XYZ file of C-alpha atoms in Angstrom:
344
model
C -51.303 9.212 -21.969
C -47.754 7.902 -21.690
C -47.912 6.532 -25.244
C -49.090 9.896 -26.552
C -46.320 11.705 -24.656
C -43.729 9.344 -26.156
C -45.006 9.905 -29.676
C -44.955 13.681 -29.222
C -41.409 13.670 -27.877
C -40.232 12.062 -31.127
C -41.820 14.589 -33.477
C -39.465 16.365 -35.909
C -41.915 18.839 -37.370
C -42.239 21.900 -35.099
C -45.619 22.831 -36.594
C -46.942 19.325 -36.189
C -45.476 19.192 -32.735
C -47.213 22.424 -31.742
C -50.579 21.061 -32.893
C -50.056 17.878 -30.977
C -49.056 19.779 -27.798
C -52.342 21.662 -27.982
C -54.235 18.416 -28.550
C -52.364 16.798 -25.665
C -53.544 19.417 -23.155
C -57.047 19.473 -24.600
C -57.205 15.740 -23.899
C -55.937 16.231 -20.333
C -58.540 18.914 -19.628
C -61.337 16.716 -20.935
C -60.183 14.017 -18.537
C -60.584 16.480 -15.624
C -57.174 15.747 -14.144
C -55.846 17.419 -10.993
C -52.691 19.520 -10.609
C -50.308 16.637 -9.763
C -51.525 14.760 -12.839
C -50.970 17.868 -14.986
C -47.407 18.215 -13.705
C -46.726 14.495 -14.176
C -48.015 14.483 -17.758
C -46.101 17.668 -18.595
C -42.854 16.226 -17.261
C -43.305 13.140 -19.397
C -44.025 15.233 -22.459
C -41.130 17.646 -21.918
C -38.730 14.910 -20.763
C -37.604 17.050 -17.831
C -38.913 18.109 -14.425
C -42.119 20.184 -14.574
C -43.402 22.313 -11.680
C -46.599 24.043 -10.566
C -46.930 26.485 -7.658
C -50.045 28.291 -6.381
C -49.278 31.521 -4.544
C -52.423 31.342 -2.410
C -51.591 28.010 -0.809
C -47.805 28.004 -1.115
C -48.028 24.448 -2.452
C -45.340 23.405 -4.916
C -45.635 20.332 -7.168
C -42.542 19.090 -9.016
C -42.691 15.922 -11.104
C -39.915 14.079 -12.949
C -40.341 12.408 -16.366
C -40.655 9.003 -14.683
C -43.818 10.215 -12.904
C -42.298 10.590 -9.451
C -42.481 13.635 -7.228
C -39.149 15.474 -6.928
C -37.981 16.474 -3.462
C -34.426 17.668 -4.189
C -33.856 21.446 -4.159
C -34.871 22.858 -7.548
C -32.282 24.289 -9.917
C -33.076 27.571 -11.710
C -36.069 27.120 -14.017
C -35.233 27.050 -17.719
C -38.662 28.437 -18.703
C -41.500 29.894 -16.600
C -45.043 31.084 -17.315
C -47.508 32.676 -14.844
C -50.899 31.146 -14.036
C -53.557 33.864 -14.202
C -57.207 33.917 -13.152
C -59.441 36.942 -13.792
C -56.385 39.053 -14.529
C -54.634 38.100 -11.272
C -51.442 36.050 -11.163
C -52.239 33.110 -8.884
C -49.224 30.912 -9.512
C -46.423 29.779 -11.803
C -45.567 26.804 -14.004
C -42.045 25.991 -15.108
C -39.648 23.464 -16.618
C -36.263 22.487 -15.197
C -34.516 21.538 -18.431
C -30.731 21.280 -18.339
C -29.128 23.347 -21.068
C -31.024 25.246 -23.768
C -34.851 25.376 -23.583
C -36.637 23.250 -26.175
C -38.366 24.825 -29.147
C -41.821 23.891 -27.850
C -41.197 24.607 -24.157
C -42.924 27.979 -24.163
C -46.017 26.605 -25.908
C -46.082 23.609 -23.588
C -46.002 25.890 -20.528
C -48.651 28.187 -21.973
C -51.001 25.219 -22.312
C -50.028 23.897 -18.882
C -50.809 27.297 -17.327
C -54.202 27.373 -19.064
C -54.976 23.871 -17.832
C -53.879 24.729 -14.284
C -56.115 27.824 -14.318
C -59.062 25.679 -15.341
C -58.418 23.230 -12.497
C -58.154 26.006 -9.892
C -61.208 27.820 -11.222
C -63.321 24.660 -11.164
C -62.124 22.934 -8.023
C -60.427 25.695 -6.045
C -56.934 25.556 -4.566
C -55.656 22.280 -3.224
C -56.606 21.900 0.429
C -53.888 23.099 2.757
C -53.869 25.063 5.968
C -50.960 27.474 5.569
C -51.542 30.332 3.137
C -49.678 33.251 1.617
C -49.530 35.932 4.363
C -49.962 38.665 1.753
C -53.339 37.256 0.689
C -54.485 36.841 4.289
C -53.427 40.388 5.100
C -55.354 41.629 2.066
C -58.520 39.934 3.374
C -58.340 41.407 6.887
C -56.990 44.857 6.034
C -59.333 47.818 6.460
C -57.508 49.538 3.576
C -58.442 46.892 0.976
C -61.396 47.490 -1.319
C -64.189 44.922 -1.495
C -63.215 43.664 -4.956
C -59.644 42.963 -3.821
C -60.885 41.159 -0.699
C -63.265 39.040 -2.774
C -60.455 38.009 -5.140
C -58.157 37.176 -2.242
C -60.847 35.075 -0.541
C -61.471 33.179 -3.782
C -57.766 32.500 -4.213
C -57.660 31.211 -0.647
C -60.474 28.785 -1.465
C -63.461 30.434 0.265
C -66.856 30.656 -1.433
C -68.181 34.172 -1.935
C -71.539 33.449 -0.274
C -70.155 32.179 3.066
C -69.064 34.395 5.982
C -65.481 33.940 7.130
C -64.582 33.849 10.834
C -61.300 35.458 11.836
C -59.233 34.214 14.777
C -56.133 35.805 16.318
C -53.788 33.225 17.843
C -50.698 33.066 20.002
C -49.520 29.504 20.108
C -46.727 27.140 21.035
C -48.379 24.646 18.675
C -47.649 25.017 14.923
C -50.282 27.223 13.321
C -51.227 24.691 10.631
C -51.982 22.101 13.317
C -54.175 24.562 15.217
C -56.157 25.363 12.073
C -56.610 21.706 11.209
C -57.819 20.880 14.719
C -60.423 23.633 15.106
C -61.770 23.233 11.571
C -61.122 19.639 10.451
C -63.801 19.318 7.755
C -64.154 22.777 6.197
C -61.824 25.203 4.394
C -59.375 26.815 6.797
C -56.339 28.984 6.126
C -53.662 30.233 8.488
C -50.711 32.576 8.248
C -48.320 34.341 10.637
C -48.747 38.100 10.620
C -46.303 40.219 12.647
C -46.537 39.020 16.270
C -49.720 36.976 15.965
C -51.151 34.124 13.911
C -54.286 34.519 11.798
C -56.821 31.768 11.127
C -59.609 32.185 8.564
C -62.445 29.658 8.598
C -66.113 29.436 7.643
C -66.826 27.580 10.871
C -64.762 26.349 13.810
C -65.039 24.457 17.071
C -63.556 26.546 19.932
C -63.451 23.474 22.170
C -60.819 21.921 19.899
C -58.103 24.525 20.519
C -55.172 22.549 21.997
C -53.347 23.273 25.235
C -50.740 26.005 24.853
C -52.899 28.161 22.572
C -54.488 31.504 23.326
C -57.076 32.682 20.832
C -59.439 35.583 20.252
C -62.445 34.976 17.995
C -64.020 37.858 16.077
C -67.766 38.137 15.592
C -68.340 40.591 12.729
C -69.287 39.476 9.207
C -66.723 41.818 7.669
C -63.228 40.211 7.819
C -61.466 43.492 8.670
C -63.843 44.241 11.569
C -63.704 40.621 12.687
C -59.901 40.843 12.724
C -59.977 43.924 14.967
C -62.402 42.156 17.285
C -60.256 39.010 17.306
C -57.165 41.015 18.272
C -59.105 42.672 21.083
C -60.466 39.334 22.323
C -56.965 37.835 22.279
C -55.804 40.531 24.714
C -58.334 39.225 27.258
C -57.172 35.595 26.976
C -55.553 34.160 30.117
C -54.275 30.743 31.212
C -57.626 30.254 32.955
C -59.605 31.374 29.895
C -57.339 30.801 26.866
C -60.062 31.190 24.213
C -62.176 34.358 24.225
C -65.106 35.267 21.967
C -65.427 38.972 21.295
C -69.211 38.708 21.709
C -68.752 37.375 25.247
C -66.773 40.423 26.353
C -69.704 42.803 26.182
C -68.891 46.073 27.960
C -65.511 44.676 29.059
C -64.271 45.278 25.511
C -64.358 49.001 26.320
C -61.392 48.468 28.665
C -59.230 47.784 25.616
C -59.971 51.324 24.399
C -58.581 52.999 27.518
C -55.132 54.588 26.963
C -52.509 52.556 28.801
C -51.110 55.583 30.583
C -54.552 56.251 32.044
C -54.780 52.637 33.246
C -51.332 52.772 34.854
C -52.252 55.949 36.719
C -55.406 54.392 38.167
C -55.042 53.635 41.882
C -56.683 50.201 41.730
C -54.693 49.089 38.681
C -51.446 50.300 40.243
C -52.262 48.347 43.417
C -52.834 45.140 41.427
C -49.570 45.739 39.560
C -47.723 45.766 42.897
C -49.157 42.300 43.636
C -47.814 40.878 40.375
C -44.526 39.922 41.980
C -46.297 37.447 44.270
C -47.786 34.606 42.194
C -49.719 33.197 45.162
C -51.526 36.495 45.830
C -52.253 36.956 42.136
C -53.602 33.399 41.808
C -55.875 33.890 44.839
C -57.195 37.174 43.488
C -57.774 35.652 40.058
C -59.691 32.674 41.464
C -61.892 34.932 43.586
C -62.606 37.305 40.681
C -63.424 34.383 38.382
C -65.909 32.765 40.776
C -67.180 35.651 42.921
C -67.375 33.174 45.781
C -64.969 32.480 48.615
C -65.840 28.777 48.760
C -65.671 28.285 44.982
C -62.325 30.067 44.917
C -61.113 27.706 47.651
C -62.215 24.706 45.595
C -60.377 26.040 42.574
C -57.226 26.656 44.627
C -57.547 23.299 46.476
C -57.417 25.112 49.830
C -59.656 25.286 52.894
C -62.076 28.197 52.672
C -60.737 29.646 55.931
C -57.254 29.881 54.395
C -58.652 31.699 51.378
C -60.664 34.007 53.639
C -57.476 35.029 55.458
C -55.674 35.634 52.183
C -58.516 37.775 50.841
C -58.647 39.789 54.041
C -54.946 40.567 53.749
C -55.240 41.279 50.017
C -58.121 43.665 50.669
C -55.997 45.625 53.115
C -53.100 45.741 50.662
C -55.316 46.903 47.786
C -57.414 49.238 49.886
C -60.574 47.527 48.616
C -63.226 45.674 50.614
C -63.215 42.507 48.493
C -66.247 40.865 50.111
C -68.529 43.777 49.157
C -70.197 43.707 45.690
C -68.679 47.078 44.770
C -65.252 45.943 45.888
C -65.494 42.769 43.792
C -66.407 44.815 40.705
C -63.504 47.187 41.325
C -60.917 44.451 41.683
C -62.240 42.548 38.651
C -61.928 45.656 36.499
C -58.514 46.486 37.923
C -57.173 42.962 37.365
C -58.447 42.928 33.782
C -57.087 46.406 33.021
C -53.685 45.422 34.442
C -53.553 42.351 32.180
C -54.214 44.534 29.156
C -51.171 46.712 29.866
C -48.426 46.316 27.233
C -50.313 43.403 25.661
């Protein structure tokens, strides 16, 4: 390949050179090369830095004529050509030639773009976790038509016949690391969207979410419905239960539909809100609501059950709820959950 590139770079005849450029890329495509190899060969042929970028993955490949990857900030491209697939622009190829563009640069980039399209169409985008937020938003938006969603999913690397799970994430851990952990062996894409991170995956392991992450997992087959469910589930996530499946919420999901003003005006919710300034009281109430048992709450709090009993007695008086009665336990569970959903 290097010998052929050297011969082509010495051609004087523009017509002959054009034919040989076409033959050069035909040979590369028959060899089934990947995108880095395409960029490397193109840089050698053009005798300047050649670049390839896919919008869907955000990955940029820049190769110098000596075959090495370039890490220095790129200068303005001398010539650019879009990569298109099914009428959609999915990326760009370019040359970084100092001075005036060469006479065959445009043809070279046209053939490089065609070759890059063939690689993406056959093998899909190069594996990466972070994706273009615009494509992710297109997939999960309720305003997008099905054809647009299908194109966006294909550009993100997902097969058309596989359902995609949607996860809403708030995390102190970088989003790409979270995606790689919960879905280490299958396609996974992630992108920040407004105040929350989005993860798209065909399958995931909820047990692999790292410490410091809160996540809501949608259940619907449709990505836009799954996104709404994931956002709702995320609102229910707590330090005690950082990962919430929408399916596991059941009727509790209805609490997310209650107007916040109505929740604030509720007597039980207002009483819980007044406890929020005392972390010890709130922790005791949370442990009791989570277990439904005085002794289990004591174990969770690492206290003697008599100490917890005294706390619950005092909390019941403060809240105006008999906590040891089944009805009282239901009331305080609902009130605590509704309070956590306020302003979330």
